[in-house]
mmCIF file as gemmi writes it, N, C-alpha and C atoms, coordinates in Angstrom:
data_model
loop_
_atom_site.group_PDB
_atom_site.id
_atom_site.type_symbol
_atom_site.label_atom_id
_atom_site.label_alt_id
_atom_site.label_comp_id
_atom_site.label_asym_id
_atom_site.label_entity_id
_atom_site.label_seq_id
_atom_site.pdbx_PDB_ins_code
_atom_site.Cartn_x
_atom_site.Cartn_y
_atom_site.Cartn_z
_atom_site.occupancy
_atom_site.B_iso_or_equiv
_atom_site.pdbx_formal_charge
_atom_site.auth_seq_id
_atom_site.auth_asym_id
_atom_site.pdbx_PDB_model_num
ATOM 1 N N . MET Axp A 1 ? -21.672 32.114 -10.569 1 0 ? 1 A 1
ATOM 2 C CA . MET Axp A 1 ? -21.717 30.197 -10.931 1 0 ? 1 A 1
ATOM 3 C C . MET Axp A 1 ? -20.87 30.112 -11.601 1 0 ? 1 A 1
ATOM 4 N N . ASN Axp A 2 ? -20.63 31.133 -13.398 1 0 ? 2 A 1
ATOM 5 C CA . ASN Axp A 2 ? -19.761 30.884 -13.663 1 0 ? 2 A 1
ATOM 6 C C . ASN Axp A 2 ? -18.192 30.926 -13.448 1 0 ? 2 A 1
ATOM 7 N N . ARG Axp A 3 ? -17.852 32.006 -12.631 1 0 ? 3 A 1
ATOM 8 C CA . ARG Axp A 3 ? -17.006 32.088 -11.538 1 0 ? 3 A 1
ATOM 9 C C . ARG Axp A 3 ? -16.756 30.911 -10.816 1 0 ? 3 A 1
ATOM 10 N N . LEU Axp A 4 ? -16.99 30.718 -10.34 1 0 ? 4 A 1
ATOM 11 C CA . LEU Axp A 4 ? -16.849 28.859 -9.478 1 0 ? 4 A 1
ATOM 12 C C . LEU Axp A 4 ? -16.473 27.82 -10.354 1 0 ? 4 A 1
ATOM 13 N N . VAL Axp A 5 ? -17.329 27.671 -11.568 1 0 ? 5 A 1
ATOM 14 C CA . VAL Axp A 5 ? -16.934 26.631 -12.522 1 0 ? 5 A 1
ATOM 15 C C . VAL Axp A 5 ? -15.272 27.126 -13.5 1 0 ? 5 A 1
ATOM 16 N N . SER Axp A 6 ? -15.375 28.182 -13.504 1 0 ? 6 A 1
ATOM 17 C CA . SER Axp A 6 ? -14.005 28.321 -13.988 1 0 ? 6 A 1
ATOM 18 C C . SER Axp A 6 ? -12.594 27.73 -12.828 1 0 ? 6 A 1
ATOM 19 N N . ILE Axp A 7 ? -13.094 28.317 -11.806 1 0 ? 7 A 1
ATOM 20 C CA . ILE Axp A 7 ? -11.95 28.406 -10.729 1 0 ? 7 A 1
ATOM 21 C C . ILE Axp A 7 ? -11.603 26.383 -10.909 1 0 ? 7 A 1
ATOM 22 N N . SER Axp A 8 ? -12.963 26.065 -10.488 1 0 ? 8 A 1
ATOM 23 C CA . SER Axp A 8 ? -12.364 24.626 -10.232 1 0 ? 8 A 1
ATOM 24 C C . SER Axp A 8 ? -12.421 24.222 -11.441 1 0 ? 8 A 1
ATOM 25 N N . VAL Axp A 9 ? -12.344 24.063 -12.583 1 0 ? 9 A 1
ATOM 26 C CA . VAL Axp A 9 ? -11.472 23.883 -13.76 1 0 ? 9 A 1
ATOM 27 C C . VAL Axp A 9 ? -10.042 24.021 -13.822 1 0 ? 9 A 1
ATOM 28 N N . LEU Axp A 10 ? -9.801 25.546 -13.145 1 0 ? 10 A 1
ATOM 29 C CA . LEU Axp A 10 ? -8.597 25.075 -13.411 1 0 ? 10 A 1
ATOM 30 C C . LEU Axp A 10 ? -7.568 24.896 -11.99 1 0 ? 10 A 1
ATOM 31 N N . ILE Axp A 11 ? -8.335 24.687 -10.852 1 0 ? 11 A 1
ATOM 32 C CA . ILE Axp A 11 ? -7.812 23.872 -10.096 1 0 ? 11 A 1
ATOM 33 C C . ILE Axp A 11 ? -7.896 22.382 -10.297 1 0 ? 11 A 1
ATOM 34 N N . LEU Axp A 12 ? -8.432 21.828 -11.379 1 0 ? 12 A 1
ATOM 35 C CA . LEU Axp A 12 ? -8.283 20.562 -11.589 1 0 ? 12 A 1
ATOM 36 C C . LEU Axp A 12 ? -7.321 20.441 -12.989 1 0 ? 12 A 1
ATOM 37 N N . PHE Axp A 13 ? -7.189 21.169 -13.752 1 0 ? 13 A 1
ATOM 38 C CA . PHE Axp A 13 ? -5.985 21.192 -14.759 1 0 ? 13 A 1
ATOM 39 C C . PHE Axp A 13 ? -4.519 21.253 -13.83 1 0 ? 13 A 1
ATOM 40 N N . ALA Axp A 14 ? -4.317 22.007 -12.991 1 0 ? 14 A 1
ATOM 41 C CA . ALA Axp A 14 ? -3.285 22.616 -12.102 1 0 ? 14 A 1
ATOM 42 C C . ALA Axp A 14 ? -2.696 20.753 -11.31 1 0 ? 14 A 1
ATOM 43 N N . ALA Axp A 15 ? -3.859 20.201 -10.892 1 0 ? 15 A 1
ATOM 44 C CA . ALA Axp A 15 ? -3.41 19.054 -9.994 1 0 ? 15 A 1
ATOM 45 C C . ALA Axp A 15 ? -3.532 18.232 -10.848 1 0 ? 15 A 1
ATOM 46 N N . PHE Axp A 16 ? -4.082 17.66 -12.364 1 0 ? 16 A 1
ATOM 47 C CA . PHE Axp A 16 ? -3.472 17.356 -13.493 1 0 ? 16 A 1
ATOM 48 C C . PHE Axp A 16 ? -1.998 17.371 -14.134 1 0 ? 16 A 1
ATOM 49 N N . SER Axp A 17 ? -1.714 18.578 -13.936 1 0 ? 17 A 1
ATOM 50 C CA . SER Axp A 17 ? -0.979 19.137 -14.484 1 0 ? 17 A 1
ATOM 51 C C . SER Axp A 17 ? 0.582 18.351 -13.654 1 0 ? 17 A 1
ATOM 52 N N . ALA Axp A 18 ? 0.275 18.524 -12.271 1 0 ? 18 A 1
ATOM 53 C CA . ALA Axp A 18 ? 1.486 18.304 -11.433 1 0 ? 18 A 1
ATOM 54 C C . ALA Axp A 18 ? 1.84 16.823 -11.215 1 0 ? 18 A 1
ATOM 55 N N . LEU Axp A 19 ? 0.432 15.848 -11.267 1 0 ? 19 A 1
ATOM 56 C CA . LEU Axp A 19 ? 0.331 14.582 -11.53 1 0 ? 19 A 1
ATOM 57 C C . LEU Axp A 19 ? 1.343 14.155 -12.679 1 0 ? 19 A 1
ATOM 58 N N . SER Axp A 20 ? 0.56 14.806 -13.611 1 0 ? 20 A 1
ATOM 59 C CA . SER Axp A 20 ? 1.584 14.024 -14.999 1 0 ? 20 A 1
ATOM 60 C C . SER Axp A 20 ? 3.072 14.66 -14.991 1 0 ? 20 A 1
ATOM 61 N N . ALA Axp A 21 ? 3.573 15.428 -14.339 1 0 ? 21 A 1
ATOM 62 C CA . ALA Axp A 21 ? 4.899 15.921 -14.752 1 0 ? 21 A 1
ATOM 63 C C . ALA Axp A 21 ? 5.454 15.375 -13.378 1 0 ? 21 A 1
ATOM 64 N N . ALA Axp A 22 ? 4.652 14.475 -12.495 1 0 ? 22 A 1
ATOM 65 C CA . ALA Axp A 22 ? 5.456 13.769 -11.663 1 0 ? 22 A 1
ATOM 66 C C . ALA Axp A 22 ? 6.79 12.36 -11.932 1 0 ? 22 A 1
ATOM 67 N N . GLU Axp A 23 ? 8.123 12.407 -11.886 1 0 ? 23 A 1
ATOM 68 C CA . GLU Axp A 23 ? 8.761 11.399 -11.757 1 0 ? 23 A 1
ATOM 69 C C . GLU Axp A 23 ? 8.113 10.231 -11.346 1 0 ? 23 A 1
ATOM 70 N N . SER Axp A 24 ? 8.169 9.131 -12.443 1 0 ? 24 A 1
ATOM 71 C CA . SER Axp A 24 ? 7.904 7.814 -12.073 1 0 ? 24 A 1
ATOM 72 C C . SER Axp A 24 ? 8.677 7.136 -11.763 1 0 ? 24 A 1
ATOM 73 N N . LEU Axp A 25 ? 8.985 5.56 -11.057 1 0 ? 25 A 1
ATOM 74 C CA . LEU Axp A 25 ? 9.979 4.85 -10.507 1 0 ? 25 A 1
ATOM 75 C C . LEU Axp A 25 ? 9.907 3.897 -11.916 1 0 ? 25 A 1
ATOM 76 N N . PRO Axp A 26 ? 11.164 3.253 -12.14 1 0 ? 26 A 1
ATOM 77 C CA . PRO Axp A 26 ? 11.093 2.446 -13.507 1 0 ? 26 A 1
ATOM 78 C C . PRO Axp A 26 ? 10.539 0.985 -13.041 1 0 ? 26 A 1
ATOM 79 N N . TYR Axp A 27 ? 10.15 0.416 -14.258 1 0 ? 27 A 1
ATOM 80 C CA . TYR Axp A 27 ? 9.88 -1.18 -13.405 1 0 ? 27 A 1
ATOM 81 C C . TYR Axp A 27 ? 10.417 -2.389 -13.4 1 0 ? 27 A 1
ATOM 82 N N . TYR Axp A 28 ? 10.553 -3.169 -12.766 1 0 ? 28 A 1
ATOM 83 C CA . TYR Axp A 28 ? 11.849 -3.867 -12.612 1 0 ? 28 A 1
ATOM 84 C C . TYR Axp A 28 ? 11.791 -4.835 -13.616 1 0 ? 28 A 1
ATOM 85 N N . ASN Axp A 29 ? 13.13 -5.137 -14.272 1 0 ? 29 A 1
ATOM 86 C CA . ASN Axp A 29 ? 13.332 -5.883 -15.028 1 0 ? 29 A 1
ATOM 87 C C . ASN Axp A 29 ? 13.504 -4.638 -16.456 1 0 ? 29 A 1
ATOM 88 N N . SER Axp A 30 ? 12.977 -3.393 -16.702 1 0 ? 30 A 1
ATOM 89 C CA . SER Axp A 30 ? 12.732 -3.233 -17.839 1 0 ? 30 A 1
ATOM 90 C C . SER Axp A 30 ? 13.885 -2.484 -17.903 1 0 ? 30 A 1
ATOM 91 N N . GLU Axp A 31 ? 14.017 -1.833 -19.321 1 0 ? 31 A 1
ATOM 92 C CA . GLU Axp A 31 ? 15.231 -1.192 -19.476 1 0 ? 31 A 1
ATOM 93 C C . GLU Axp A 31 ? 16.022 -0.226 -18.995 1 0 ? 31 A 1
ATOM 94 N N . GLU Axp A 32 ? 15.052 0.75 -18.151 1 0 ? 32 A 1
ATOM 95 C CA . GLU Axp A 32 ? 15.574 1.653 -17.339 1 0 ? 32 A 1
ATOM 96 C C . GLU Axp A 32 ? 15.983 1.454 -15.976 1 0 ? 32 A 1
ATOM 97 N N . PHE Axp A 33 ? 15.912 0.334 -15.626 1 0 ? 33 A 1
ATOM 98 C CA . PHE Axp A 33 ? 15.804 -0.22 -14.374 1 0 ? 33 A 1
ATOM 99 C C . PHE Axp A 33 ? 17.257 -0.533 -14.869 1 0 ? 33 A 1
ATOM 100 N N . THR Axp A 34 ? 18.028 -0.328 -13.685 1 0 ? 34 A 1
ATOM 101 C CA . THR Axp A 34 ? 19.805 -0.375 -13.796 1 0 ? 34 A 1
ATOM 102 C C . THR Axp A 34 ? 20.373 -0.863 -12.136 1 0 ? 34 A 1
ATOM 103 N N . PRO Axp A 35 ? 19.677 -1.555 -11.696 1 0 ? 35 A 1
ATOM 104 C CA . PRO Axp A 35 ? 20.256 -1.702 -10.426 1 0 ? 35 A 1
ATOM 105 C C . PRO Axp A 35 ? 21.641 -1.867 -10.168 1 0 ? 35 A 1
ATOM 106 N N . HIS Axp A 36 ? 22.549 -1.348 -9.172 1 0 ? 36 A 1
ATOM 107 C CA . HIS Axp A 36 ? 23.995 -1.104 -8.966 1 0 ? 36 A 1
ATOM 108 C C . HIS Axp A 36 ? 24.23 -1.878 -7.293 1 0 ? 36 A 1
ATOM 109 N N . GLY Axp A 37 ? 25.063 -2.743 -7.422 1 0 ? 37 A 1
ATOM 110 C CA . GLY Axp A 37 ? 25.479 -3.158 -5.986 1 0 ? 37 A 1
ATOM 111 C C . GLY Axp A 37 ? 26.415 -2.314 -5.211 1 0 ? 37 A 1
ATOM 112 N N . ILE Axp A 38 ? 26.037 -2.683 -3.916 1 0 ? 38 A 1
ATOM 113 C CA . ILE Axp A 38 ? 27.258 -1.681 -2.589 1 0 ? 38 A 1
ATOM 114 C C . ILE Axp A 38 ? 27.935 -2.429 -1.968 1 0 ? 38 A 1
ATOM 115 N N . GLU Axp A 39 ? 29.481 -2.144 -2.24 1 0 ? 39 A 1
ATOM 116 C CA . GLU Axp A 39 ? 30.111 -3.668 -1.689 1 0 ? 39 A 1
ATOM 117 C C . GLU Axp A 39 ? 30.439 -2.927 -0.223 1 0 ? 39 A 1
ATOM 118 N N . THR Axp A 40 ? 30.674 -4.243 0.17 1 0 ? 40 A 1
ATOM 119 C CA . THR Axp A 40 ? 30.602 -4.086 1.848 1 0 ? 40 A 1
ATOM 120 C C . THR Axp A 40 ? 30.859 -2.998 2.692 1 0 ? 40 A 1
ATOM 121 N N . ASN Axp A 41 ? 32.728 -2.89 2.24 1 0 ? 41 A 1
ATOM 122 C CA . ASN Axp A 41 ? 33.125 -1.106 2.795 1 0 ? 41 A 1
ATOM 123 C C . ASN Axp A 41 ? 32.79 -0.048 1.983 1 0 ? 41 A 1
ATOM 124 N N . SER Axp A 42 ? 32.298 -0.166 1.182 1 0 ? 42 A 1
ATOM 125 C CA . SER Axp A 42 ? 31.564 1.234 0.496 1 0 ? 42 A 1
ATOM 126 C C . SER Axp A 42 ? 31.56 2.342 1.247 1 0 ? 42 A 1
ATOM 127 N N . GLU Axp A 43 ? 31.76 3.468 0.581 1 0 ? 43 A 1
ATOM 128 C CA . GLU Axp A 43 ? 31.447 4.721 1.347 1 0 ? 43 A 1
ATOM 129 C C . GLU Axp A 43 ? 29.824 4.967 1.301 1 0 ? 43 A 1
ATOM 130 N N . GLU Axp A 44 ? 29.775 4.568 0.427 1 0 ? 44 A 1
ATOM 131 C CA . GLU Axp A 44 ? 28.383 4.84 0.098 1 0 ? 44 A 1
ATOM 132 C C . GLU Axp A 44 ? 26.916 4.201 1.188 1 0 ? 44 A 1
ATOM 133 N N . LEU Axp A 45 ? 27.694 3.378 1.919 1 0 ? 45 A 1
ATOM 134 C CA . LEU Axp A 45 ? 27.075 2.806 3.254 1 0 ? 45 A 1
ATOM 135 C C . LEU Axp A 45 ? 27.184 3.539 4.862 1 0 ? 45 A 1
ATOM 136 N N . GLU Axp A 46 ? 28.407 4.445 4.436 1 0 ? 46 A 1
ATOM 137 C CA . GLU Axp A 46 ? 28.06 4.995 5.614 1 0 ? 46 A 1
ATOM 138 C C . GLU Axp A 46 ? 26.95 6.56 5.681 1 0 ? 46 A 1
ATOM 139 N N . GLU Axp A 47 ? 26.203 7.015 4.424 1 0 ? 47 A 1
ATOM 140 C CA . GLU Axp A 47 ? 25.316 7.504 3.967 1 0 ? 47 A 1
ATOM 141 C C . GLU Axp A 47 ? 23.604 6.871 4.97 1 0 ? 47 A 1
ATOM 142 N N . PHE Axp A 48 ? 23.782 5.741 4.812 1 0 ? 48 A 1
ATOM 143 C CA . PHE Axp A 48 ? 22.494 4.81 5.224 1 0 ? 48 A 1
ATOM 144 C C . PHE Axp A 48 ? 21.92 5.239 6.454 1 0 ? 48 A 1
ATOM 145 N N . HIS Axp A 49 ? 21.021 5.306 6.525 1 0 ? 49 A 1
ATOM 146 C CA . HIS Axp A 49 ? 20.445 5.174 8.519 1 0 ? 49 A 1
ATOM 147 C C . HIS Axp A 49 ? 20.801 3.892 8.647 1 0 ? 49 A 1
ATOM 148 N N . GLN Axp A 50 ? 21.341 3.577 9.974 1 0 ? 50 A 1
ATOM 149 C CA . GLN Axp A 50 ? 21.392 2.571 10.719 1 0 ? 50 A 1
ATOM 150 C C . GLN Axp A 50 ? 20.625 2.374 11.796 1 0 ? 50 A 1
ATOM 151 N N . ILE Axp A 51 ? 19.905 1.332 12.442 1 0 ? 51 A 1
ATOM 152 C CA . ILE Axp A 51 ? 19.084 0.991 13.554 1 0 ? 51 A 1
ATOM 153 C C . ILE Axp A 51 ? 19.809 0.678 14.575 1 0 ? 51 A 1
ATOM 154 N N . PRO Axp A 52 ? 20.194 1.611 15.716 1 0 ? 52 A 1
ATOM 155 C CA . PRO Axp A 52 ? 21.025 0.957 16.983 1 0 ? 52 A 1
ATOM 156 C C . PRO Axp A 52 ? 19.928 -0.627 17.309 1 0 ? 52 A 1
ATOM 157 N N . SER Axp A 53 ? 20.931 -0.408 18.425 1 0 ? 53 A 1
ATOM 158 C CA . SER Axp A 53 ? 20.912 -1.892 18.981 1 0 ? 53 A 1
ATOM 159 C C . SER Axp A 53 ? 19.13 -1.649 19.735 1 0 ? 53 A 1
ATOM 160 N N . PHE Axp A 54 ? 18.627 -2.844 19.537 1 0 ? 54 A 1
ATOM 161 C CA . PHE Axp A 54 ? 17.278 -3.004 20.576 1 0 ? 54 A 1
ATOM 162 C C . PHE Axp A 54 ? 16.717 -4.352 21.327 1 0 ? 54 A 1
ATOM 163 N N . SER Axp A 55 ? 15.84 -4.411 22.2 1 0 ? 55 A 1
ATOM 164 C CA . SER Axp A 55 ? 15.704 -5.655 22.794 1 0 ? 55 A 1
ATOM 165 C C . SER Axp A 55 ? 13.755 -5.463 22.717 1 0 ? 55 A 1
ATOM 166 N N . PHE Axp A 56 ? 12.846 -6.37 22.477 1 0 ? 56 A 1
ATOM 167 C CA . PHE Axp A 56 ? 11.968 -6.059 22.707 1 0 ? 56 A 1
ATOM 168 C C . PHE Axp A 56 ? 11.461 -7.593 23.017 1 0 ? 56 A 1
ATOM 169 N N . ILE Axp A 57 ? 10.115 -7.599 23.934 1 0 ? 57 A 1
ATOM 170 C CA . ILE Axp A 57 ? 9.44 -9.09 24.074 1 0 ? 57 A 1
ATOM 171 C C . ILE Axp A 57 ? 8.559 -8.917 23.113 1 0 ? 57 A 1
ATOM 172 N N . ASN Axp A 58 ? 8.314 -10.043 22.159 1 0 ? 58 A 1
ATOM 173 C CA . ASN Axp A 58 ? 7.298 -9.881 21.468 1 0 ? 58 A 1
ATOM 174 C C . ASN Axp A 58 ? 6.182 -10.848 21.714 1 0 ? 58 A 1
ATOM 175 N N . GLN Axp A 59 ? 4.563 -10.852 20.814 1 0 ? 59 A 1
ATOM 176 C CA . GLN Axp A 59 ? 3.273 -11.016 21.38 1 0 ? 59 A 1
ATOM 177 C C . GLN Axp A 59 ? 3.868 -12.42 21.937 1 0 ? 59 A 1
ATOM 178 N N . ASP Axp A 60 ? 4.681 -13.418 21.822 1 0 ? 60 A 1
ATOM 179 C CA . ASP Axp A 60 ? 4.676 -14.793 22.718 1 0 ? 60 A 1
ATOM 180 C C . ASP Axp A 60 ? 5.712 -15.132 23.863 1 0 ? 60 A 1
ATOM 181 N N . GLY Axp A 61 ? 6.107 -13.427 24.01 1 0 ? 61 A 1
ATOM 182 C CA . GLY Axp A 61 ? 6.938 -13.521 25.704 1 0 ? 61 A 1
ATOM 183 C C . GLY Axp A 61 ? 7.879 -13.558 25.077 1 0 ? 61 A 1
ATOM 184 N N . ASP Axp A 62 ? 8.787 -14.064 23.891 1 0 ? 62 A 1
ATOM 185 C CA . ASP Axp A 62 ? 10.03 -14.271 23.487 1 0 ? 62 A 1
ATOM 186 C C . ASP Axp A 62 ? 10.548 -13.08 22.819 1 0 ? 62 A 1
ATOM 187 N N . ARG Axp A 63 ? 11.934 -13.164 23.716 1 0 ? 63 A 1
ATOM 188 C CA . ARG Axp A 63 ? 12.762 -11.22 23.909 1 0 ? 63 A 1
ATOM 189 C C . ARG Axp A 63 ? 13.37 -11.418 21.982 1 0 ? 63 A 1
ATOM 190 N N . ILE Axp A 64 ? 13.293 -10.607 21.063 1 0 ? 64 A 1
ATOM 191 C CA . ILE Axp A 64 ? 13.884 -10.402 19.818 1 0 ? 64 A 1
ATOM 192 C C . ILE Axp A 64 ? 14.403 -9.066 20.076 1 0 ? 64 A 1
ATOM 193 N N . THR Axp A 65 ? 15.795 -9.372 19.907 1 0 ? 65 A 1
ATOM 194 C CA . THR Axp A 65 ? 16.589 -8.105 19.96 1 0 ? 65 A 1
ATOM 195 C C . THR Axp A 65 ? 17.395 -8.319 18.337 1 0 ? 65 A 1
ATOM 196 N N . ASP Axp A 66 ? 18.237 -7.066 18.118 1 0 ? 66 A 1
ATOM 197 C CA . ASP Axp A 66 ? 18.92 -7.185 16.813 1 0 ? 66 A 1
ATOM 198 C C . ASP Axp A 66 ? 19.453 -8.102 16.516 1 0 ? 66 A 1
ATOM 199 N N . ARG Axp A 67 ? 20.156 -9.095 17.478 1 0 ? 67 A 1
ATOM 200 C CA . ARG Axp A 67 ? 20.999 -10.075 16.974 1 0 ? 67 A 1
ATOM 201 C C . ARG Axp A 67 ? 20.075 -11.136 16.735 1 0 ? 67 A 1
ATOM 202 N N . SER Axp A 68 ? 18.963 -11.028 16.842 1 0 ? 68 A 1
ATOM 203 C CA . SER Axp A 68 ? 17.743 -12.344 15.972 1 0 ? 68 A 1
ATOM 204 C C . SER Axp A 68 ? 18.223 -12.362 14.866 1 0 ? 68 A 1
ATOM 205 N N . PHE Axp A 69 ? 18.029 -10.989 13.92 1 0 ? 69 A 1
ATOM 206 C CA . PHE Axp A 69 ? 18.214 -10.817 12.638 1 0 ? 69 A 1
ATOM 207 C C . PHE Axp A 69 ? 19.629 -10.357 12.38 1 0 ? 69 A 1
ATOM 208 N N . GLU Axp A 70 ? 20.645 -11.033 12.621 1 0 ? 70 A 1
ATOM 209 C CA . GLU Axp A 70 ? 22.046 -10.707 12.454 1 0 ? 70 A 1
ATOM 210 C C . GLU Axp A 70 ? 22.422 -11.14 10.649 1 0 ? 70 A 1
ATOM 211 N N . ASN Axp A 71 ? 22.428 -10.86 9.738 1 0 ? 71 A 1
ATOM 212 C CA . ASN Axp A 71 ? 23.115 -11.414 8.43 1 0 ? 71 A 1
ATOM 213 C C . ASN Axp A 71 ? 21.818 -11.503 7.659 1 0 ? 71 A 1
ATOM 214 N N . LYS Axp A 72 ? 20.744 -10.965 7.964 1 0 ? 72 A 1
ATOM 215 C CA . LYS Axp A 72 ? 19.352 -10.884 7.603 1 0 ? 72 A 1
ATOM 216 C C . LYS Axp A 72 ? 18.882 -9.475 7.034 1 0 ? 72 A 1
ATOM 217 N N . ILE Axp A 73 ? 18.063 -9.416 5.992 1 0 ? 73 A 1
ATOM 218 C CA . ILE Axp A 73 ? 17.445 -7.87 5.788 1 0 ? 73 A 1
ATOM 219 C C . ILE Axp A 73 ? 15.785 -7.866 6.158 1 0 ? 73 A 1
ATOM 220 N N . TYR Axp A 74 ? 15.56 -7.5 7.109 1 0 ? 74 A 1
ATOM 221 C CA . TYR Axp A 74 ? 14.281 -6.504 7.519 1 0 ? 74 A 1
ATOM 222 C C . TYR Axp A 74 ? 14.057 -5.055 7.466 1 0 ? 74 A 1
ATOM 223 N N . VAL Axp A 75 ? 12.835 -4.705 7.515 1 0 ? 75 A 1
ATOM 224 C CA . VAL Axp A 75 ? 12.244 -3.711 7.258 1 0 ? 75 A 1
ATOM 225 C C . VAL Axp A 75 ? 11.868 -3.485 9.079 1 0 ? 75 A 1
ATOM 226 N N . ALA Axp A 76 ? 12.495 -2.371 9.716 1 0 ? 76 A 1
ATOM 227 C CA . ALA Axp A 76 ? 11.905 -2.36 11.14 1 0 ? 76 A 1
ATOM 228 C C . ALA Axp A 76 ? 10.873 -0.971 11.042 1 0 ? 76 A 1
ATOM 229 N N . GLY Axp A 77 ? 9.892 -0.593 11.959 1 0 ? 77 A 1
ATOM 230 C CA . GLY Axp A 77 ? 9.403 0.457 11.922 1 0 ? 77 A 1
ATOM 231 C C . GLY Axp A 77 ? 8.877 -0.082 13.576 1 0 ? 77 A 1
ATOM 232 N N . PHE Axp A 78 ? 8.955 0.963 14.575 1 0 ? 78 A 1
ATOM 233 C CA . PHE Axp A 78 ? 9.342 1.142 15.96 1 0 ? 78 A 1
ATOM 234 C C . PHE Axp A 78 ? 8.282 2.383 16.365 1 0 ? 78 A 1
ATOM 235 N N . PHE Axp A 79 ? 7.447 2.046 17.325 1 0 ? 79 A 1
ATOM 236 C CA . PHE Axp A 79 ? 6.349 2.838 17.436 1 0 ? 79 A 1
ATOM 237 C C . PHE Axp A 79 ? 6.329 3.084 19.202 1 0 ? 79 A 1
ATOM 238 N N . LEU Axp A 80 ? 5.952 3.654 19.713 1 0 ? 80 A 1
ATOM 239 C CA . LEU Axp A 80 ? 5.153 3.845 21.309 1 0 ? 80 A 1
ATOM 240 C C . LEU Axp A 80 ? 4.104 4.039 21.434 1 0 ? 80 A 1
């Protein structure tokens, strides 16, 4: 029984240590939050994932394509 308690305490300690060591993201508008813009023709953009052209029919029967969102910011999640 004592051995089981000791092992449980060690596991909890390891879990707490791992969680407290995790890096956290800065809060928006805090001192450590320093956003930077990316220029349109920047080489940094070449590393970003780009969504290929797509065409779907939505729940209203309308055709939605990548052109529907041209010059807009959007989040895409495709699933089959």
